[in-house]
Coordinates of C-alpha atoms in Angstrom, one line a residue:
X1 CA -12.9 -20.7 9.7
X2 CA -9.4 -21.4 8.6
X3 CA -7.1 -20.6 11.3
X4 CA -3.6 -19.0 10.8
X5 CA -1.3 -22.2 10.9
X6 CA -4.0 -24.2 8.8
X7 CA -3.4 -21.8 6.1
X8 CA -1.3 -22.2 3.5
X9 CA 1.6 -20.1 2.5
X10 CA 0.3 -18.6 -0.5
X11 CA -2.2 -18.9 -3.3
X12 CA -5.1 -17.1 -5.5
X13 CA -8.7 -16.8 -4.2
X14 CA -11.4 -16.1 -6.4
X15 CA -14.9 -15.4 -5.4
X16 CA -17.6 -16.0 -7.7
X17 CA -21.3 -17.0 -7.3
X18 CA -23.7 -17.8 -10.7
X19 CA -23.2 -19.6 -13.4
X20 CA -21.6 -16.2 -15.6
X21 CA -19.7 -15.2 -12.9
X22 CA -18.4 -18.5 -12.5
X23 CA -17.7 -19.1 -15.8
X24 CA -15.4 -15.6 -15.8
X25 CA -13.6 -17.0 -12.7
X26 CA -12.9 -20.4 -14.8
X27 CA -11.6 -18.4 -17.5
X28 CA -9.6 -16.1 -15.7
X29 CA -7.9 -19.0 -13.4
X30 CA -7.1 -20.8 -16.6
X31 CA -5.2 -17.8 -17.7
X32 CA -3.4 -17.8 -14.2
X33 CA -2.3 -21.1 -14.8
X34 CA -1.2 -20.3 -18.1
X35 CA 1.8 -17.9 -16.4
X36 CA 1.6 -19.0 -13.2
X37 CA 1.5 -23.2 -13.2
X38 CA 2.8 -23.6 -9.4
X39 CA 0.1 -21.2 -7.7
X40 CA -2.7 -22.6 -5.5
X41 CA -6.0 -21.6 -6.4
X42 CA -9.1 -21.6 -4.3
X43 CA -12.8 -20.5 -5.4
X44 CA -15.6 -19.7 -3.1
X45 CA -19.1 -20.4 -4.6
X46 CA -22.6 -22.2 -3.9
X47 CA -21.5 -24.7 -6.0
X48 CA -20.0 -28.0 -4.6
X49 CA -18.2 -29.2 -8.0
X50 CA -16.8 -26.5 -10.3
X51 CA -14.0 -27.2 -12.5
X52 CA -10.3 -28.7 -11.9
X53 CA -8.1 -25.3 -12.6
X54 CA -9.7 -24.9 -8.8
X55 CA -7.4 -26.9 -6.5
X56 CA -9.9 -26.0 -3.9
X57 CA -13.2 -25.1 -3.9
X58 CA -14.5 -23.6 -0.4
X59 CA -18.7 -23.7 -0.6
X60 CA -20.2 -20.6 0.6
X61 CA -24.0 -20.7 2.2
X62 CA -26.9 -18.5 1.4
X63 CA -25.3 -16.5 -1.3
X64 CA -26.5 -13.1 -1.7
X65 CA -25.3 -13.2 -5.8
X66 CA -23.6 -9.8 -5.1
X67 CA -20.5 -8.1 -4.2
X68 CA -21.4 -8.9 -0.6
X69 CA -20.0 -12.5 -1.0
X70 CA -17.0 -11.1 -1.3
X71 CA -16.9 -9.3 2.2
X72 CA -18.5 -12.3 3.9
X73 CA -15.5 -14.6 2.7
X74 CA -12.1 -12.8 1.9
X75 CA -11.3 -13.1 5.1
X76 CA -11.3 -16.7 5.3
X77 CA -8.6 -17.1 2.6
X78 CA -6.9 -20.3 3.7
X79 CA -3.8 -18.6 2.4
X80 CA -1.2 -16.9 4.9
X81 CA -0.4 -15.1 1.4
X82 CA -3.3 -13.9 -0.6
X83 CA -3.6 -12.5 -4.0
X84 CA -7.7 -12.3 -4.6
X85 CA -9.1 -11.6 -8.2
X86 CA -12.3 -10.9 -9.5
X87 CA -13.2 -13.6 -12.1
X88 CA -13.7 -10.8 -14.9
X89 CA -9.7 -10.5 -14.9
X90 CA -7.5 -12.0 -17.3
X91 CA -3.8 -12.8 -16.3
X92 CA -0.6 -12.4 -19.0
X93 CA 2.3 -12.3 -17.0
X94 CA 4.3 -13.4 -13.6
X95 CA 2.5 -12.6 -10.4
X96 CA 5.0 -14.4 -8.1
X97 CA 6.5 -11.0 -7.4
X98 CA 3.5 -10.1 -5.6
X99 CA 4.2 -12.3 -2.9
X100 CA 7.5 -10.9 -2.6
X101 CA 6.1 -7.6 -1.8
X102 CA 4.3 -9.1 1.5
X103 CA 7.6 -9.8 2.6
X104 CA 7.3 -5.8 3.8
X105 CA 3.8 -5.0 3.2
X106 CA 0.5 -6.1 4.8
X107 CA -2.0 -5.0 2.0
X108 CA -1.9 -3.7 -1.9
X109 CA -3.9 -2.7 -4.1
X110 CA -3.9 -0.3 -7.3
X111 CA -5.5 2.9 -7.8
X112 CA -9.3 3.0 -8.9
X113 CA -9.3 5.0 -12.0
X114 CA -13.2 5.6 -11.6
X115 CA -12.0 6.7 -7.7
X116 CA -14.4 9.7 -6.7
X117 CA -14.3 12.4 -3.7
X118 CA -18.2 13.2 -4.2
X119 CA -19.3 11.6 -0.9
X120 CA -18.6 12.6 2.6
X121 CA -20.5 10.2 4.7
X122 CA -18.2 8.2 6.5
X123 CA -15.0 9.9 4.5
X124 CA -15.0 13.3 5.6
X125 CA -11.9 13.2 7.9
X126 CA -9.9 11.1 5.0
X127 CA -7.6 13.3 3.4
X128 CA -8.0 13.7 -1.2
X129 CA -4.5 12.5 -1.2
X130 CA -5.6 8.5 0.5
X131 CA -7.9 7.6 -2.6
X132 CA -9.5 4.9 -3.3
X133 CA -8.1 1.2 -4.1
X134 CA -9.7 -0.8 -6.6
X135 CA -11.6 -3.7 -5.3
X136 CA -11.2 -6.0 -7.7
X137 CA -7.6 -7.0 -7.3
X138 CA -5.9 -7.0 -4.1
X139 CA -2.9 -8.7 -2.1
X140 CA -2.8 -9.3 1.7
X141 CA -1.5 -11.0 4.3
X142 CA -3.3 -12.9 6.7
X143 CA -2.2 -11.0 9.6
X144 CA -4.3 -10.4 12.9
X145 CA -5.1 -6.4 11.5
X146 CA -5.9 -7.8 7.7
X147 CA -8.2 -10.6 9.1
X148 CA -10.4 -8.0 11.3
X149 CA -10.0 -5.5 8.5
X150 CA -11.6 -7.8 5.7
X151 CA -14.2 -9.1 8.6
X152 CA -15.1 -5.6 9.1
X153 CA -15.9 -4.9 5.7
X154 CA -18.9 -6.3 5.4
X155 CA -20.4 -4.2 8.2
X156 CA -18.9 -1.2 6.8
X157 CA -19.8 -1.4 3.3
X158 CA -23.8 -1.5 4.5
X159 CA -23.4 1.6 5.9
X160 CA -22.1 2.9 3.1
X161 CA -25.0 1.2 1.2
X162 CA -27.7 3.2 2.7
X163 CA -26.4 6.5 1.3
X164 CA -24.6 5.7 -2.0
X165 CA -27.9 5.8 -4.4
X166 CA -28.1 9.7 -3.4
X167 CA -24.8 9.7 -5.7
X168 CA -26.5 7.8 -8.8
X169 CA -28.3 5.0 -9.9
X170 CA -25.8 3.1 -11.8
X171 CA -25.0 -0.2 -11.0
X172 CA -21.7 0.3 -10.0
X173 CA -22.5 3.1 -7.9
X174 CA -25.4 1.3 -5.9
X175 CA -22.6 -1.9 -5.2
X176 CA -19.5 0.2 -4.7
X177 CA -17.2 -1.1 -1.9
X178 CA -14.6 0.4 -2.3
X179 CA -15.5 3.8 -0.2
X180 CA -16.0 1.2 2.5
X181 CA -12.8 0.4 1.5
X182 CA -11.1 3.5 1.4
X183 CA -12.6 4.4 4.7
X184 CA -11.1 1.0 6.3
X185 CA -7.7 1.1 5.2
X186 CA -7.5 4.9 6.4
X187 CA -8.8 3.6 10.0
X188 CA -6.1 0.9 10.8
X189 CA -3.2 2.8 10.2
X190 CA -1.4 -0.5 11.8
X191 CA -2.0 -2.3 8.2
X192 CA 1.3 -1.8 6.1
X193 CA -0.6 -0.8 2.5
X194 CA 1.6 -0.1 -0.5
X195 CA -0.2 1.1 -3.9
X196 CA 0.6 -1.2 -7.0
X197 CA 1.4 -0.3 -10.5
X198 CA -1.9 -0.3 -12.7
X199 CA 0.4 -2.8 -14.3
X200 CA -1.0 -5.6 -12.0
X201 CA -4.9 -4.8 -12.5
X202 CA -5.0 -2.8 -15.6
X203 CA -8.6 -1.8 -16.4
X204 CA -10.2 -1.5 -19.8
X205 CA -12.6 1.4 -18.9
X206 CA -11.9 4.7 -17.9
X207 CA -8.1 5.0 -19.6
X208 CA -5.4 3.2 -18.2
X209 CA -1.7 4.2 -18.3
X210 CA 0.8 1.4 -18.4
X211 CA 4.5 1.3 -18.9
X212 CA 6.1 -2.5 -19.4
X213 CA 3.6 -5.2 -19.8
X214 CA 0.2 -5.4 -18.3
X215 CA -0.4 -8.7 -15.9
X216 CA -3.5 -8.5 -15.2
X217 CA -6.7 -7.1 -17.4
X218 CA -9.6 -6.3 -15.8
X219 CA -12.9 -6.2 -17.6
X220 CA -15.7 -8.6 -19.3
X221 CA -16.6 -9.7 -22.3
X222 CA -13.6 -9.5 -25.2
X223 CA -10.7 -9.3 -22.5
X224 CA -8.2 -11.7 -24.0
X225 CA -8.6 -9.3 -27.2
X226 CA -8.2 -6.1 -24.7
X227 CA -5.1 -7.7 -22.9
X228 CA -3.6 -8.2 -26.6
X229 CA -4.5 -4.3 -27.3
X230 CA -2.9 -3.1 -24.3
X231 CA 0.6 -5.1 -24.4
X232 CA 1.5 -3.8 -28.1
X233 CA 4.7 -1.7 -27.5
X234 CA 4.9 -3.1 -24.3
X235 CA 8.4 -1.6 -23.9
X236 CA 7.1 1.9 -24.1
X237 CA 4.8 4.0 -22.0
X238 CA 1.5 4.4 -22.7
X239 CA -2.4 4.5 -22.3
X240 CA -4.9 2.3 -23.3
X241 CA -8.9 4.2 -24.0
X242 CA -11.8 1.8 -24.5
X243 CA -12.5 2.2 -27.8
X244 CA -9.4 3.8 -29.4
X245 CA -6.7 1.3 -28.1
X246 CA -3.4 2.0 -26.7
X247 CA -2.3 5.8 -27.4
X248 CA 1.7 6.4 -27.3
X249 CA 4.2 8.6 -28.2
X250 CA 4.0 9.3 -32.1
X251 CA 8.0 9.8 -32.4
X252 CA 8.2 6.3 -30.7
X253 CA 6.1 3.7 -32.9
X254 CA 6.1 2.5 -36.4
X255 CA 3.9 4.8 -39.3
X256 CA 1.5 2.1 -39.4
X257 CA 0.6 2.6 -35.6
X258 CA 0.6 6.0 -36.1
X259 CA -1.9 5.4 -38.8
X260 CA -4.1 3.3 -37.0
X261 CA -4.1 5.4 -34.1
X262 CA -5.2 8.6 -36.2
X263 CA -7.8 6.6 -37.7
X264 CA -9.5 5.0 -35.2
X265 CA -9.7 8.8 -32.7
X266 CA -11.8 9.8 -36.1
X267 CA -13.8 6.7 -36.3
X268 CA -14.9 6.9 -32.8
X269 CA -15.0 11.0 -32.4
X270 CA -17.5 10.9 -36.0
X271 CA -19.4 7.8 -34.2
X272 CA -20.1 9.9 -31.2
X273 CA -21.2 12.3 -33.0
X274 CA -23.6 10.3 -35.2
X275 CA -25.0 9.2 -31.7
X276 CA -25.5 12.1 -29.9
X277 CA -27.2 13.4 -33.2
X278 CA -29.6 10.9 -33.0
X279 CA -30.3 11.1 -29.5
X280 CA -30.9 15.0 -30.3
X281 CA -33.4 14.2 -32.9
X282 CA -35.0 11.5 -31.2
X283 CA -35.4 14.0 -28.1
X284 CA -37.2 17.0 -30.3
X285 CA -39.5 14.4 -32.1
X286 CA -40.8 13.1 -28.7
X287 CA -41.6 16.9 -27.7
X288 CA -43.2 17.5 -30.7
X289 CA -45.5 14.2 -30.3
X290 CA -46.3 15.7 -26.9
X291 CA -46.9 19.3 -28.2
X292 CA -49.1 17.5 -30.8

């Protein structure tokens, strides 16, 4: 355990056990240091040697290979000033300002996009208007109500373990923690908590509005293509849709994006329909097979 004058003043922490997830967090810090060359960064993982974009690497012990490493080793940032990313990020831009912001804040976070107000367990006395924080990008600092906070979210989150799968059986339903989260943050008023601009984790599912330049992406797979995508007419508001790209105001952009813009909400509204055609036929010849 890293106690508070041991820490640092302020750095990145990354959390990341396997070899993919690993390799995400390599990217992703590599990216940091692209924008960011004077940040610490720290990675927690089972591995003892990882990659020098790390300038520390903190092992952790009987990984559980989930989103529960997370909750068993946030709080021992060995930063007094956190910024923690999920290794499926890509960073474009300046993120010393974050810091800044702890000057009055404890915690930050941005809005989930996917947030949800379909459970009650552990929520019900949690006002609509106190949503949900994405997980995957958050800023703290290591005070006495933080620490506790992140320690108790561990505990939390297994609670809200037991009754998530009555909501679905997706993936990111059955490891969601950010209703433990929510529920958290809501319970120790005594944590300062500001909301972020989906500027500073800007997702690539689910739609995403942005206005100036995104500085963090957030998403696997073709992300440094995404993060490209979503920074054209950066100057400008606008949203970004998997799929279709960055939508803006017509009267604002060239022809040509105009153009592209039209094209590709055709492409991808005759696609869907080609695929939910074929799930339709595929459905009746399977009943017919059975009626047969």
């Amino acid at each position: 355990m890293v106690s508070h004058a041991d820490r640092m003043e302020k750095g990145v922490v990354y959390i990341a056990t396997g070899e993919k997830c690993r390799q995400e967090a390599i990217r992703s810090a590599k990216s940091l240091k692209k924008h960011n060359p004077s940040l610490i960064v720290a990675i927690f993982t089972e591995a003892s040697a990882v990659d020098p974009v790390f300038d520390h690497t903190h092992l952790i012990e009987n990984p559980d290979f989930s989103t529960i490493d997370k909750m068993k080793s946030l709080w021992k940032t060995p930063f007094q000033k956190t910024i923690f990313l999920d290794a499926d990020t890509f960073v474009t831009g300046n993120l010393l300002p974050l810091f800044d912001l702890l000057e009055r804040v404890d915690f930050a976070g941005t809005h989930e996009v996917a947030r949800g107000f379909w459970y009650t367990e552990l929520q019900d006395q949690i006002p609509d208007a106190f949503c949900e924080l994405n997980g995957g990008m958050l800023v703290f600092k290591s005070t006495p109500s933080v620490i506790k906070l992140l320690k108790d979210w561990h505990d939390t989150y297994l609670q809200t373990k037991q009754w998530l799968p009555r909501y679905g059986t997706h993936k990111w339903m059955l490891t969601n923690d950010q209703p433990s989260l929510r529920y958290l943050l809501f319970k120790h008023p005594e944590v300062k908590l500001w909301v972020l601009p989906t500027e500073y984790n800007a997702l690539r599912h689910q739609g995403t509005y942005l206005f100036g330049e995104a500085k963090i992406v957030h998403g696997r797979d073709n992300i440094e293509d995404v993060a490209v995508q979503m920074n054209r007419h950066g100057n400008l508001e606008r949203s970004f849709f998997q799929g279709l790209g960055i939508i803006a105001d017509f009267g604002r952009i060239p022809l040509k994006s105009v153009l592209e813009i039209v094209f590709r909400v055709n492409a991808c509204a005759i696609l869907d329909l080609y695929r939910r055609a074929a799930r339709t036929i595929k459905t009746g010849l399977q009943r017919l097979r059975i009626r047969g």
